[in-house]
């Protein structure tokens, strides 16, 4: 038996923007913008190749990232600097976030924490549960999360900072990080994860 290995190289790019408020600490807010293309690797769809738009995974997170950048640019938000990062390569194994923590654009000792938004667009109307994963990565999270009031949305926390999204890279680098997540659904990693369902 013989086999031939072909090395395939691709280039991805993180998109990074710093909102400098002149503060001593920085908050990182991230979301991944890559998805599965025609769905070859990572797809759970078993039909003919089809575009996987990834409306929830993760256009919802990148839309939230952009909206937070708009809101935090207001003069009243001045306690922190904000580093917004749209990560590439998350679907291939957290490649973009891992690269960033190994090659940061700012002094990581000045990062207070990281907020990650991955799949935040499909809050179930019957339960309205928002999962906050990584709540054990800092002793500060418990009191902050317990005090949140959001209409009829219930916060459900998980302690572990390890999970299949970009917050993990920051946690493993010693930075407290949490992941906002509205839950899984039948369209995960399928062409049916489209905008009308957000």
C-alpha positions as MATLAB code, in Angstrom:
seq = 'XXXXXXXXXXXXXXXXXXXXXXXXXXXXXXXXXXXXXXXXXXXXXXXXXXXXXXXXXXXXXXXXXXXXXXXXXXXXXXXXXXXXXXXXXXXXXXXXXXXXXXXXXXXXXXXXXXXXXXXXXXXXXXXXXXXXXXXXXXXXXXXXXXXXXXXXXXXXXXXXXXXXXXXXXXXXXXXXXXXXXXXXXXXXXXXXXXXXXX';
ca = [
       0.000    0.000    0.000;
       1.279    3.459   -0.841;
      -0.117    6.870   -0.168;
       0.733   10.378   -1.155;
       0.353   13.334    1.194;
      -0.340   16.699   -0.348;
       0.221   19.727    1.860;
      -2.455   22.343    1.267;
      -1.760   25.856    2.536;
      -4.280   28.643    2.880;
      -3.983   32.127    4.301;
      -6.517   33.668    6.645;
      -6.592   37.120    8.173;
      -7.790   38.394   11.523;
      -9.372   41.843   11.346;
      -8.303   43.897   14.366;
      -9.387   47.394   15.448;
      -8.358   49.244   18.599;
     -10.664   51.804   20.174;
      -8.166   53.721   22.289;
      -9.887   55.537   25.150;
      -6.620   56.352   26.920;
      -7.372   53.793   29.640;
      -4.768   51.621   31.343;
      -6.577   48.351   30.523;
      -8.088   46.849   27.403;
     -11.076   44.596   26.866;
     -10.947   42.246   23.882;
     -14.247   41.612   22.115;
     -14.155   38.901   19.474;
     -16.176   36.840   17.044;
     -15.119   34.578   14.202;
     -16.132   35.449   10.655;
     -15.085   32.273    8.847;
     -17.456   29.419    8.092;
     -17.522   26.293    5.913;
     -17.803   27.520    2.317;
     -19.317   24.667    0.326;
     -19.224   22.519    3.431;
     -16.510   19.998    2.657;
     -14.772   19.817    6.061;
     -16.895   20.188    9.167;
     -20.302   20.074    7.513;
     -23.069   17.953    8.987;
     -25.017   18.150    5.711;
     -25.137   14.979    3.634;
     -26.426   16.326    0.307;
     -24.598   17.716   -2.713;
     -22.086   20.504   -1.991;
     -23.969   23.693   -1.143;
     -23.072   27.110    0.221;
     -23.028   27.208    4.013;
     -23.805   30.862    4.764;
     -23.413   30.472    8.531;
     -25.987   33.090    9.511;
     -25.858   32.040   13.147;
     -22.360   30.525   13.016;
     -21.092   33.150   12.954;
     -22.599   36.098   11.121;
     -24.659   36.676   14.286;
     -21.497   37.079   16.363;
     -19.773   39.372   13.875;
     -22.919   41.538   13.644;
     -22.931   41.774   17.449;
     -19.218   42.675   17.361;
     -19.873   45.548   14.951;
     -22.828   46.797   16.997;
     -20.778   46.722   20.203;
     -18.044   48.715   18.455;
     -20.641   51.339   17.540;
     -22.071   51.500   21.073;
     -18.699   51.531   22.847;
     -17.403   54.344   20.649;
     -19.725   56.714   22.538;
     -17.887   59.205   24.809;
     -19.603   57.860   27.942;
     -17.749   54.502   27.559;
     -14.284   55.500   28.734;
     -13.199   53.070   31.463;
     -11.406   50.695   29.061;
      -9.757   50.571   25.686;
     -11.489   48.080   23.390;
      -9.788   45.731   20.971;
     -12.267   44.305   18.467;
     -11.116   41.175   16.652;
     -12.900   39.304   13.871;
     -11.101   35.963   13.823;
     -10.412   33.736   10.849;
      -9.758   30.013   11.082;
     -12.044   29.241   14.030;
     -13.758   26.407   12.178;
     -10.371   24.818   11.436;
      -9.324   24.735   15.081;
      -9.214   28.233   16.624;
      -6.343   29.169   14.310;
      -6.951   32.931   14.225;
      -7.387   33.420   17.971;
      -4.463   31.123   18.733;
      -2.277   33.132   16.355;
      -3.350   36.383   17.983;
      -2.460   35.344   21.549;
       0.947   34.118   20.309;
       1.497   37.283   18.224;
      -0.520   40.009   19.978;
      -0.838   43.547   18.675;
      -0.964   44.930   22.233;
       0.622   44.089   25.584;
      -1.458   41.133   26.799;
      -0.695   41.973   30.436;
      -2.961   45.010   29.919;
      -5.926   42.879   28.754;
      -8.542   42.699   31.508;
     -10.658   40.015   29.855;
     -12.029   38.718   26.576;
     -15.676   38.523   25.485;
     -16.433   36.046   22.696;
     -19.616   35.960   20.667;
     -20.167   32.782   18.709;
     -23.681   31.748   17.649;
     -25.744   34.414   19.417;
     -28.531   34.776   16.850;
     -31.006   32.022   17.679;
     -32.282   32.581   21.205;
     -35.127   30.107   21.610;
     -38.414   31.980   22.058;
     -39.879   29.482   24.529;
     -36.991   29.414   27.038;
     -34.926   32.543   26.203;
     -31.748   31.128   27.715;
     -28.418   32.801   26.948;
     -25.495   30.561   27.817;
     -22.381   32.227   29.222;
     -19.534   29.750   29.085;
     -16.276   30.324   30.944;
     -17.841   31.930   34.010;
     -15.197   30.247   36.164;
     -12.255   31.922   34.414;
     -12.366   34.853   36.831;
     -13.806   35.267   40.341;
     -15.301   38.556   39.104;
     -17.671   36.915   36.613;
     -20.099   35.477   39.186;
     -21.108   38.802   40.725;
     -21.152   40.520   37.322;
     -23.357   37.844   35.759;
     -25.635   37.498   38.790;
     -26.404   41.204   38.563;
     -27.435   41.157   34.907;
     -31.031   42.114   34.196;
     -32.182   41.474   30.630;
     -35.960   41.509   30.144;
     -37.083   37.876   30.128;
     -33.717   36.376   29.151;
     -32.274   33.838   31.582;
     -28.497   33.557   31.962;
     -27.164   30.006   32.274;
     -23.470   29.786   33.133;
     -20.803   27.152   32.754;
     -17.516   27.350   34.666;
     -15.043   25.922   32.143;
     -12.941   28.223   29.977;
     -12.269   25.387   27.535;
     -14.650   24.971   24.624;
     -14.844   24.888   20.827;
     -14.595   28.637   20.283;
     -12.094   31.501   20.375;
     -12.395   32.318   24.090;
     -10.396   29.130   24.742;
      -7.242   30.583   23.184;
      -7.366   33.543   25.562;
      -8.128   31.423   28.621;
      -5.176   29.145   27.832;
      -3.007   32.286   27.642;
      -4.081   33.254   31.182;
      -6.714   35.834   30.200;
     -10.211   35.544   31.705;
     -12.647   34.891   28.885;
     -16.323   34.154   28.453;
     -18.345   32.925   25.501;
     -21.883   34.126   24.810;
     -23.931   31.417   23.061;
     -27.655   31.171   22.301;
     -27.603   27.406   21.810;
     -27.405   24.703   19.180;
     -30.065   23.948   16.583;
     -30.842   21.597   13.724;
     -29.215   23.944   11.160;
     -25.754   23.885   12.766;
     -23.060   23.441   10.085;
     -25.654   22.993    7.335;
     -26.702   25.157    4.375;
     -30.000   25.789    6.186;
     -28.276   28.084    8.733;
     -29.539   31.118    6.862;
     -30.520   34.695    7.618;
     -34.296   34.280    7.812;
     -33.860   32.123   10.931;
     -31.922   34.771   12.894;
];
